[in-house]
Coordinates of C-alpha atoms and ligand atoms in Angstrom, one line a residue:
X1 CA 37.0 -114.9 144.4
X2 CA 37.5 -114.1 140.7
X3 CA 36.5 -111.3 139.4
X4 CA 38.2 -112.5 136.0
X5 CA 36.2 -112.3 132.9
X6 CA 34.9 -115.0 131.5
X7 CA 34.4 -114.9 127.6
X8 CA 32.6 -117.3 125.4
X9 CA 35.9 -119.1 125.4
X10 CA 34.7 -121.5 128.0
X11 CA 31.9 -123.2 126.1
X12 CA 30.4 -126.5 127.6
X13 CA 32.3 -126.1 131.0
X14 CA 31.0 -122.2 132.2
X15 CA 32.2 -120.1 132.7
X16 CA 36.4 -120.1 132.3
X17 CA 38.0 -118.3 134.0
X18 CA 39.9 -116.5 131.7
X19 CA 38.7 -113.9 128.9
X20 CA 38.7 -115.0 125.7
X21 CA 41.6 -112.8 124.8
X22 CA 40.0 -109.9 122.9
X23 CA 40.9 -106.9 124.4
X24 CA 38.5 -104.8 125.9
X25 CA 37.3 -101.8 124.0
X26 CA 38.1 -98.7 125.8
X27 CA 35.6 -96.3 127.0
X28 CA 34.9 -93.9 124.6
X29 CA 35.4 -96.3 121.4
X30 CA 31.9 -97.6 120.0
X31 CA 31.9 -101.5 119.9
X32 CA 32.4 -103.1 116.6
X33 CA 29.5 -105.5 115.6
X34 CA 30.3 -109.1 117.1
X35 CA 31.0 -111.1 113.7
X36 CA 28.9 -113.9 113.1
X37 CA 30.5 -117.0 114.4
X38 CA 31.4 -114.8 117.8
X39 CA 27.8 -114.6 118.6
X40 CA 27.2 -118.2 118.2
X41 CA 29.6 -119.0 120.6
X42 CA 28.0 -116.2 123.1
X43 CA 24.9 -118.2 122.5
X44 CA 26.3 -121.6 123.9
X45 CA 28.0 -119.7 126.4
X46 CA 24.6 -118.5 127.7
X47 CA 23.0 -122.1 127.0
X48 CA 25.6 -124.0 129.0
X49 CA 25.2 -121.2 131.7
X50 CA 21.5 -121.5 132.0
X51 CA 21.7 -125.7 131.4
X52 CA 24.4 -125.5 134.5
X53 CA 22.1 -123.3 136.6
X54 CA 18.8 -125.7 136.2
X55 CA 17.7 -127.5 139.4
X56 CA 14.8 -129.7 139.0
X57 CA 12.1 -127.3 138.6
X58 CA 13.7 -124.1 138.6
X59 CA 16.9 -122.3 137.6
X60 CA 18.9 -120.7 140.3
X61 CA 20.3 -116.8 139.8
X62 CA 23.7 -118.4 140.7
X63 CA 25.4 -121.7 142.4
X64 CA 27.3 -120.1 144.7
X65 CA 25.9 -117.1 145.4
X66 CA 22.0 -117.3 144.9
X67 CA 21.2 -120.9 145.5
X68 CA 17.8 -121.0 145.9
X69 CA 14.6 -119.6 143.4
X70 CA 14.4 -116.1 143.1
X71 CA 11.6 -114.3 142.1
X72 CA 12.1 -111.7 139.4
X73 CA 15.3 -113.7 138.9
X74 CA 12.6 -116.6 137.2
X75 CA 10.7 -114.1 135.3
X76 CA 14.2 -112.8 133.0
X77 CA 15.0 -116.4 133.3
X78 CA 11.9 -117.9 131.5
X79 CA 12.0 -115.0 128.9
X80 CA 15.3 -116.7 127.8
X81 CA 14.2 -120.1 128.1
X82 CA 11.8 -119.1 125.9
X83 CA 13.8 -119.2 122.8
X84 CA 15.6 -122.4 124.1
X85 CA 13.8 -124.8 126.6
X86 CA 10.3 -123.4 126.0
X87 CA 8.9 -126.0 128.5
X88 CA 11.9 -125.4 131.2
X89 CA 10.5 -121.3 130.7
X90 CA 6.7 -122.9 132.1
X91 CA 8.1 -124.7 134.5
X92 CA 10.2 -121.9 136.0
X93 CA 7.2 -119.6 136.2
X94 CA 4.6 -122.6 137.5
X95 CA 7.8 -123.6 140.3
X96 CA 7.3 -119.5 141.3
X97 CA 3.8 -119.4 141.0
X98 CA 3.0 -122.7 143.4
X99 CA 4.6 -121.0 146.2
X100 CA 2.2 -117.2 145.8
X101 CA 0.9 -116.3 149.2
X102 CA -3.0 -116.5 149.6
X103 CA -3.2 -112.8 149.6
X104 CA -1.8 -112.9 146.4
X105 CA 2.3 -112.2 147.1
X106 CA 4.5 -113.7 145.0
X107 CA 8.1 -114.3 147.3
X108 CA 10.9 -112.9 146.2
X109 CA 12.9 -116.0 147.5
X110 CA 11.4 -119.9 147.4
X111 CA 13.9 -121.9 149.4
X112 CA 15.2 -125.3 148.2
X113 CA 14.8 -127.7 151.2
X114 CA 17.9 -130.2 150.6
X115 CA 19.8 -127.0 151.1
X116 CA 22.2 -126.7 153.9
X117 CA 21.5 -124.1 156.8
X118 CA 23.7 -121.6 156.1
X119 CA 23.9 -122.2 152.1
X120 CA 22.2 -118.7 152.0
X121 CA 21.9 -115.6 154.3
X122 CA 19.2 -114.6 155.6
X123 CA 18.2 -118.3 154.8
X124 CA 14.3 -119.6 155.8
X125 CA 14.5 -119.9 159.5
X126 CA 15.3 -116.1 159.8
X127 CA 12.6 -115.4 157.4
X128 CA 10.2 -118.0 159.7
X129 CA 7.4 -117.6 156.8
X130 CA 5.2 -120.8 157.9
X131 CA 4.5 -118.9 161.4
X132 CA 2.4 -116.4 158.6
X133 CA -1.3 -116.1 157.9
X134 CA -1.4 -117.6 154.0
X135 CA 1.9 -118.9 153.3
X136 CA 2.8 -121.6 151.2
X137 CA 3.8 -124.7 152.5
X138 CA 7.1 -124.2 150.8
X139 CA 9.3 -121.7 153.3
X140 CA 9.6 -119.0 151.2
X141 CA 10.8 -115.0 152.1
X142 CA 8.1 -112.9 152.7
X143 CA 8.5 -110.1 150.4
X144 CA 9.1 -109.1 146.8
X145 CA 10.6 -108.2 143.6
X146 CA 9.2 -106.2 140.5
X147 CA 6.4 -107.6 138.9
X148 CA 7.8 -108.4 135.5
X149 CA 5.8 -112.0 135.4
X150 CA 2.9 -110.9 133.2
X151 CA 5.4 -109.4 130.9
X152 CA 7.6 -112.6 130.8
X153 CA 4.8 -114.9 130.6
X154 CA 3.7 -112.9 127.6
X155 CA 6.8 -112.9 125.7
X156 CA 7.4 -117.0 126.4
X157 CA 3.9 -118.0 124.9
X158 CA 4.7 -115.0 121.9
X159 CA 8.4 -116.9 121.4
X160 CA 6.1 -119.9 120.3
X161 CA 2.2 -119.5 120.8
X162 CA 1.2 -123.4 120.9
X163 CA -2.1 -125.5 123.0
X164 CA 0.5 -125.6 125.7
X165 CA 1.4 -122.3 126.1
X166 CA -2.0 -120.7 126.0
X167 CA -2.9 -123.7 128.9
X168 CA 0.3 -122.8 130.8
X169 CA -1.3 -119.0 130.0
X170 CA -5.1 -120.3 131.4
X171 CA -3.0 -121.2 134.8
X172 CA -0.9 -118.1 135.3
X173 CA -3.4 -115.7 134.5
X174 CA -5.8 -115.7 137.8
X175 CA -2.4 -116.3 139.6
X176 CA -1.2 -112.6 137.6
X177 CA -4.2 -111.4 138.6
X178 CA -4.0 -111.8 142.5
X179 CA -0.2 -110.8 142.5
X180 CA -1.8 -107.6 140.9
X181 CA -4.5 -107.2 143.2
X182 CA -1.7 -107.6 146.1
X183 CA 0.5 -105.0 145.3
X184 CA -1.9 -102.5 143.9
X185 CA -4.2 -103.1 146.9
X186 CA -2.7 -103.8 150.0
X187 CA 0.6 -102.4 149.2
X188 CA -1.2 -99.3 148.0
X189 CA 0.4 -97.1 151.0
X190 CA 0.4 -93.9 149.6
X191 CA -3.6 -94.1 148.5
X192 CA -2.2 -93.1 144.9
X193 CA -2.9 -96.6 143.0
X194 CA 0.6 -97.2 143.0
X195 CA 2.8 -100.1 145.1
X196 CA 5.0 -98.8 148.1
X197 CA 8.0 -101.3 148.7
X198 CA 8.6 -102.4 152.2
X199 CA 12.3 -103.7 151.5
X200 CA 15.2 -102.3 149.3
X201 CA 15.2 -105.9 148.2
X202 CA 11.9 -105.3 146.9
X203 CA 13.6 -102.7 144.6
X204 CA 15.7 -105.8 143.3
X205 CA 18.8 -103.0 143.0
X206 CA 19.1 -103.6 146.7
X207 CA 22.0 -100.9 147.4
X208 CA 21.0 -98.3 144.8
X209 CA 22.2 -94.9 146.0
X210 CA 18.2 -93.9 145.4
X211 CA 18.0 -96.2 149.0
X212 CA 20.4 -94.1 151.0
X213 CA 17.8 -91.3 152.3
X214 CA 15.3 -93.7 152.9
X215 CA 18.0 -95.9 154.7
X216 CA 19.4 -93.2 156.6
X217 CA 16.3 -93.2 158.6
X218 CA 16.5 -97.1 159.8
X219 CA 17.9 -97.3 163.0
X220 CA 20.7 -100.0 162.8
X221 CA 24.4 -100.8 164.1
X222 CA 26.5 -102.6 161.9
X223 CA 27.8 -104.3 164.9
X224 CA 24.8 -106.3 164.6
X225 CA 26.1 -108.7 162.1
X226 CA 28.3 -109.9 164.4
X227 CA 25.7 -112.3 165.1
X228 CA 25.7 -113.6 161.8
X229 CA 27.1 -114.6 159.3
X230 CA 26.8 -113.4 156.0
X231 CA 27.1 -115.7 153.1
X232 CA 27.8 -113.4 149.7
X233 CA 31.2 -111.9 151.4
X234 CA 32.2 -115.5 151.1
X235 CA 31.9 -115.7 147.3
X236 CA 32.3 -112.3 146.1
X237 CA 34.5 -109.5 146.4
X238 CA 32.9 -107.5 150.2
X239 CA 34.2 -104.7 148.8
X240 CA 31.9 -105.2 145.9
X241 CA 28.9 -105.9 148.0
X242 CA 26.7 -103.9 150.1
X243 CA 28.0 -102.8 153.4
X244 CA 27.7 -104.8 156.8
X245 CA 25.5 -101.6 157.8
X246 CA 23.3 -102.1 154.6
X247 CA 22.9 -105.3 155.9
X248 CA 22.6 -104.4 159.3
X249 CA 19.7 -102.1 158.1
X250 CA 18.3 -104.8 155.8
X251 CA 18.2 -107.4 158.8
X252 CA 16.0 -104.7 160.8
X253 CA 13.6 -103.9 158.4
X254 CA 12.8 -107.6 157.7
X255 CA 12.5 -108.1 161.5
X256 CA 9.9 -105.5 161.3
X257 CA 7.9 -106.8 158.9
X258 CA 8.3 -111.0 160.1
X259 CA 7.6 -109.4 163.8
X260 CA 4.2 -108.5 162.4
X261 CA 3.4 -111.5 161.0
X262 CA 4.2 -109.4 157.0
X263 CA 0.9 -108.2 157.5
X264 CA 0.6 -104.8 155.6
X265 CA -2.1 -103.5 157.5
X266 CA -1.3 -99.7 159.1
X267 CA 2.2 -100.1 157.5
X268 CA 2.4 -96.0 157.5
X269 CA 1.9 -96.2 161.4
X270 CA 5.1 -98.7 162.1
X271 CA 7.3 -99.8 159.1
X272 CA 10.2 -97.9 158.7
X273 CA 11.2 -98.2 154.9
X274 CA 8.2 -97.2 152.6
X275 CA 8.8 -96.2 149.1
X276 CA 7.3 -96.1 145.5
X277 CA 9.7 -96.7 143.3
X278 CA 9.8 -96.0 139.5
X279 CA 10.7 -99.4 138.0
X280 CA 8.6 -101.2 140.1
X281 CA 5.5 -99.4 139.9
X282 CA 6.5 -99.1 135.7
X283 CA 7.0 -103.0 135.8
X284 CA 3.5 -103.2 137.8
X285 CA 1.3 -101.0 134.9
X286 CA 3.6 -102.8 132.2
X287 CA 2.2 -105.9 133.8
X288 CA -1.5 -104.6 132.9
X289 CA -0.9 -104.4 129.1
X290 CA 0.4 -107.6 129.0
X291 CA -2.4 -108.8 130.9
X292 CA -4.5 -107.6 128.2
X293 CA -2.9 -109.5 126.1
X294 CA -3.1 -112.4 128.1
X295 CA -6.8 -111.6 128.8
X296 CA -7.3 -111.8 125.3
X297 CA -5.7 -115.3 124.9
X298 CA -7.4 -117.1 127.8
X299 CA -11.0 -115.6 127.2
X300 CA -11.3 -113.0 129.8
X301 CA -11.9 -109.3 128.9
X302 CA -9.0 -107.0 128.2
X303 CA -10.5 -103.9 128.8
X304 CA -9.8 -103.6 133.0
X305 CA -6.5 -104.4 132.5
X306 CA -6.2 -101.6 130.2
X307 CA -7.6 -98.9 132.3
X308 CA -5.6 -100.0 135.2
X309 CA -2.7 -99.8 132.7
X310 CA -2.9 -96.1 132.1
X311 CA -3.9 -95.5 135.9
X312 CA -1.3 -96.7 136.8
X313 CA 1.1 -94.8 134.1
X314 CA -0.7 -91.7 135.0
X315 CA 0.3 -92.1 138.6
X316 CA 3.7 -92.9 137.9
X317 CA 3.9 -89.6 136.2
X318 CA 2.2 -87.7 138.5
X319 CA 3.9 -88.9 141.5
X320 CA 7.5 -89.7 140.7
X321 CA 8.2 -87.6 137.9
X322 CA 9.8 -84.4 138.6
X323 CA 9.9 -81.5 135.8
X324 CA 13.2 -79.8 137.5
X325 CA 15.3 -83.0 136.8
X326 CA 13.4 -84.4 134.0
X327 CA 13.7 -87.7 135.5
X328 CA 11.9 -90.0 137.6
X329 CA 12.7 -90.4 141.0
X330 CA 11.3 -92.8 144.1
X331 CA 9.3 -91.4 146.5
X332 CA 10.0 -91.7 149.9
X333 CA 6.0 -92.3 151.8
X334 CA 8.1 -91.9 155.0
X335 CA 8.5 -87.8 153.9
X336 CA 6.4 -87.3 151.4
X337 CA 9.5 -86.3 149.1
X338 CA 11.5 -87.6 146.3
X339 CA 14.3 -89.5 146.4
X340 CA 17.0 -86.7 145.3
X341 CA 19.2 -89.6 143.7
X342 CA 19.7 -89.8 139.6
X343 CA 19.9 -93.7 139.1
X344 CA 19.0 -95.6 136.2
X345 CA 15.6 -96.3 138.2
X346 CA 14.8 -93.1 137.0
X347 CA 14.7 -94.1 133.4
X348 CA 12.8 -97.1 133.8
X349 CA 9.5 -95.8 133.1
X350 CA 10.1 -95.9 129.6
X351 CA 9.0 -99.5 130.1
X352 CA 5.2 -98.5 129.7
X353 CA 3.9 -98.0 126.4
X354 CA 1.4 -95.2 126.5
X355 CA 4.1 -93.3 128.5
X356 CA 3.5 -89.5 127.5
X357 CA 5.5 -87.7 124.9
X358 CA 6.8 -84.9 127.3
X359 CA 8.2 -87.8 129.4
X360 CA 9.8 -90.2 127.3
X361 CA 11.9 -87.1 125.5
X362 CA 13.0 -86.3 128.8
X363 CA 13.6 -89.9 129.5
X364 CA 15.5 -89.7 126.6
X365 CA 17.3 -86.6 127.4
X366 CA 18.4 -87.9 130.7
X367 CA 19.5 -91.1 129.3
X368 CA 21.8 -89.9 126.6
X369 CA 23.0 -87.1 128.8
X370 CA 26.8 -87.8 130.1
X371 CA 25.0 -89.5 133.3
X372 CA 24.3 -92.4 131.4
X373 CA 25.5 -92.4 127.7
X374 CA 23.0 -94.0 125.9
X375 CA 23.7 -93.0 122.1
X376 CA 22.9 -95.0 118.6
X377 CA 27.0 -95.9 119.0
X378 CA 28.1 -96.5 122.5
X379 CA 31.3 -98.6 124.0
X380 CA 29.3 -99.8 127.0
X381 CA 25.4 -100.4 128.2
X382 CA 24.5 -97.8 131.2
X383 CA 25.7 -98.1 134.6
X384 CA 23.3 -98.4 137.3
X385 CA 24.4 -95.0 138.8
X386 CA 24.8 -91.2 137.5
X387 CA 28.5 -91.7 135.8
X388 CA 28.9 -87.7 137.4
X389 CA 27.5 -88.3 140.9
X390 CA 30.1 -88.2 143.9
X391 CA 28.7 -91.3 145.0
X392 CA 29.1 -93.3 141.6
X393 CA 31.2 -96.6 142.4
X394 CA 31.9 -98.5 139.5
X395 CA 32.7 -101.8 141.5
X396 CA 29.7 -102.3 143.9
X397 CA 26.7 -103.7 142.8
X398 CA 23.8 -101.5 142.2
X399 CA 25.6 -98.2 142.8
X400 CA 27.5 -97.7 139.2
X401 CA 28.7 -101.2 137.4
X402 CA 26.2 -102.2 134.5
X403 CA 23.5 -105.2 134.9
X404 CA 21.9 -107.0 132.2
X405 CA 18.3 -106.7 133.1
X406 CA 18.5 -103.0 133.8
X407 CA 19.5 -102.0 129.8
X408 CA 17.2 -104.9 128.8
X409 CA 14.3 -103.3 130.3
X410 CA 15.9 -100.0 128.5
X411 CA 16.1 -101.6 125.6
X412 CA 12.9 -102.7 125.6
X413 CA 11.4 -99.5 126.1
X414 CA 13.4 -97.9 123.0
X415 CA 11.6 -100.2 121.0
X416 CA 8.0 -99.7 122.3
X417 CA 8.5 -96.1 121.8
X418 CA 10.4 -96.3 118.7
X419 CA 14.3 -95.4 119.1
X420 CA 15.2 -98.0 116.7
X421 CA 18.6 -96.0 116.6
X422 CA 19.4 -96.1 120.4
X423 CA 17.9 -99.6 120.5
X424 CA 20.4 -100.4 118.3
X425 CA 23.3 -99.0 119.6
X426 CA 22.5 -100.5 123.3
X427 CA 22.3 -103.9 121.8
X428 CA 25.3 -103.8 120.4
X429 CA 26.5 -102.6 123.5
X430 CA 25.3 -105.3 125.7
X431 CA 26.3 -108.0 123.4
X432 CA 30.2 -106.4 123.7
X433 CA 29.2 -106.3 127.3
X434 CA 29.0 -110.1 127.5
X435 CA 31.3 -111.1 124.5
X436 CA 34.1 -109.0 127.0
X437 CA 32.9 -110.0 131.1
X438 CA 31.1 -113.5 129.8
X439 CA 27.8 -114.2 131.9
X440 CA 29.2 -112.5 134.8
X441 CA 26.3 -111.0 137.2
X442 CA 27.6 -107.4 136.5
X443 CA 30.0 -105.8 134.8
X444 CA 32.8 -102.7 135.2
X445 CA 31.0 -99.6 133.7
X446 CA 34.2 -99.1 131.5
X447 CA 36.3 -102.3 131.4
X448 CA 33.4 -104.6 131.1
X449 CA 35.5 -106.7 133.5
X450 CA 32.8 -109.5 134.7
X451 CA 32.2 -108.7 139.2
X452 CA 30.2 -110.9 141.0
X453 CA 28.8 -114.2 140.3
X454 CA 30.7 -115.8 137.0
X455 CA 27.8 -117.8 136.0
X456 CA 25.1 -115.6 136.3
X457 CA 21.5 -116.6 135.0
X458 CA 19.4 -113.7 134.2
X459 CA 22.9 -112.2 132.2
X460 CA 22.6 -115.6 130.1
X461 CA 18.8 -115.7 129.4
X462 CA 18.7 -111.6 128.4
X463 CA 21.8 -112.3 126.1
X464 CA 19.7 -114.8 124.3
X465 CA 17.0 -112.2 124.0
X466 CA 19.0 -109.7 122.7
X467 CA 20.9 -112.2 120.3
X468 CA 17.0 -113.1 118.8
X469 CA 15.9 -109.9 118.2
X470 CA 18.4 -107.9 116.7
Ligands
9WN1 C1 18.7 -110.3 147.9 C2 19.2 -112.9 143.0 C3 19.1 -111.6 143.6 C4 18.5 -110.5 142.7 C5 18.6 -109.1 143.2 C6 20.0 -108.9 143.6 C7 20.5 -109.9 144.6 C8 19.8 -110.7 146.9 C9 21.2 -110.6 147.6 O1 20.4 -111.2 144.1 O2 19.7 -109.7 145.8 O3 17.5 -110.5 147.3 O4 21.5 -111.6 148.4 O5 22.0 -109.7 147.4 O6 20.2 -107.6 144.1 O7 18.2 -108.2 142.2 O8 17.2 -110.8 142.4 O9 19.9 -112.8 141.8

């Protein structure tokens, strides 16, 4: 596979395989501002990625690697639509949408039917979601991802409110509702209010070191994947990828749940990977305000919303923040105990507006802290892992290189709490971050080299984000 960056030299044919022969700022040396014409090419590079990526109704995460509709995938997707292909951003979400569960799940996987068995691992017959009570008729996995919908559906019709948008808005908004009702009902494990995750793919950082302890705890052979065959070794770098005992692990856990039929009754008494994690459950009480807003738009009240929205924030606090790190941590409903692990999951809370003061300056604290190295002038975004852990690998996936959505979501947060300087500075970051790897799926914590998937959607649709609202 390549792992070769891929600048906005490529544009029209994404992505090329060579950089665009700028060299790559060393660590330590703040990013110069991209001149002008620079970030118009970046623009069409993410453009042609996104255009390349589009498949009928929906955009794939990736070709080669990802070939089917993901779920929080669409929503990151849709928010750079937005500012493109508005009506492509209402499609993705509606495509997502058509296929919720009855009880109100949204999938974190909607398979494409003219696909080849074995264009995807684990692909729909392992998933065997039409054997399930309320499943669409579309085979579809039967978990999920973070709940960042009702925030991307917000941010689409704000790009440009029209009739259209607030109808596509009348549409989503009981569908918002029920995924809502799902995760804060019966995924509500730990009777707190908040949603335990039943999968580390439900994190969406599927091998973040905060999953090891959990993990640990599955019983699993990697021998097992001898039966299979795994499909992302194939097109990326293995040793960049989780391990054939993640996978091993993974496989088990979904077993578990399909072998019951994903029902979530009793899940305490028999599934072995329960957890409330900080960005999701942060994504899920974001989701509230924007329902609020929502609310307001389609004619329903705002005011529930709200007061779930600072339940929920108030439960995030009080269960996953600890005052002896100053961080946030996941907590494993398996032990009653935090996840010891510093990851960038930790810092996602800064997501929800009405976060308190105490915890967005130690939010703040932990992110600019050499861990993560968020400053007002910094050479790269933050890697997914503590930069000082033993376990920090820059190379593989969720357990050190830097993602897109992850300082997005950062980024984000900076702004709702008013860190125009650090905002600033991570912008500037990311857009070096892309202008060096291209719309690679993630990126060397110092080299910016591009890893993974070279045509990456989320990485092309956040870039045109952060390119609109400097
Ligand atoms: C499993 C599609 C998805 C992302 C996840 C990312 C990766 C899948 C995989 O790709 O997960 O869901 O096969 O590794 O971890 O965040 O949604 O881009």
């Amino acid at each position: 596979m390549s792992t070769g960056a891929a600048g906005p030299s490529g544009l029209g044919a994404p992505p090329a395989d060579d950089p665009d022969g700028s060299p790559a700022p060393r660590a330590g040396v703040p990013a110069r501002p991209a001149p002008a014409g620079h970030l118009a090419d970046l623009r069409r590079l993410a453009i042609a990625t996104l255009d390349a990526n589009w498949e009928h109704d929906h955009t794939v995460p990736s070709r080669t690697l990802y070939p089917h509709q993901w779920s929080w995938d669409s929503a990151f997707i849709a928010i750079g639509l937005a500012h493109v292909r508005p009506d492509r951003a209402w499609r993705e979400l509606r495509t997502l949408f058509a296929a919720q569960w009855a009880d109100g799940r949204v999938p974190h996987i909607v398979f494409n039917p003219t696909l080849r068995v074995g264009s995807y691992f684990p692909g729909p017959e392992f998933w065997g979601s039409a054997g399930a009570e309320g499943a669409p008729a579309a085979a579809t996995s039967g978990i999920v991802q973070p709940p960042v919908h009702a925030q991307a559906a917000w941010l689409v019709h704000r790009r440009a409110p029209s009739e259209a948008s607030a109808q596509a808005l009348r549409w989503l908004y009981p569908r918002l509702v029920a995924q809502q009702r799902y995760l804060t009902g019966r995924r509500d494990v730990g009777g707190a209010g908040l949603a335990a995750i039943v999968h580390p793919w439900e994190s969406g950082l599927d091998n973040s070191p905060a999953w090891d302890a959990p993990m640990a705890a599955v019983p699993a052979d990697a021998a097992v994947m001898r039966a299979y065959r795994r499909h992302d070794t194939a097109h990326a770098d293995a040793a960049h990828r989780p391990t054939d005992l993640d996978y091993a692990r993974y496989v088990a856990i979904v077993a578990s749940y399909r072998d019951s039929r994903y029902t979530d009754q009793a899940l305490a008494g028999w599934h072995p990977f329960l957890v409330e994690c900080p960005l999701f459950n942060a994504a899920l009480g974001a989701a509230e305000q924007a329902l609020a807003r929502i609310a307001a738009v389609v004619g329903a009240d705002p005011g529930p919303h709200r007061d779930r929205a600072a339940r929920i924030t108030e439960a995030v606090v009080r269960r996953l923040y600890d005052p002896v790190t100053g961080t946030f941590h996941p907590r494993d409903l398996r032990t009653d105990r935090l996840v010891p692990a510093r990851t960038v999951l930790g810092l996602m809370p800064l997501i929800l507006p009405d976060l308190p003061g105490r915890q967005v300056r130690a939010v703040l604290t932990e992110a600019c802290s050499a861990r993560f190295g968020l400053a007002p002038r910094m050479p790269r975004p933050l890697p997914t892992h503590d930069r000082s852990a033993p376990d920090f690998e820059p190379l593989r996936y969720w357990r050190g290189p830097s993602w897109m959505n992850t300082n997005w979501l950062l980024w984000r947060g900076l702004r709702a709490h008013h860190r125009p300087d650090l905002a600033a500075g991570l912008r500037q970051s990311m857009l070096a971050l892309v202008a060096t790897g291209g719309c690679h799926e993630y990126f060397h914590p110092d080299t910016a080299a591009g890893l993974g998937s070279a045509a990456f959607s989320w990485t092309a649709s956040l870039l045109l984000d952060t390119l609109a609202e400097g």
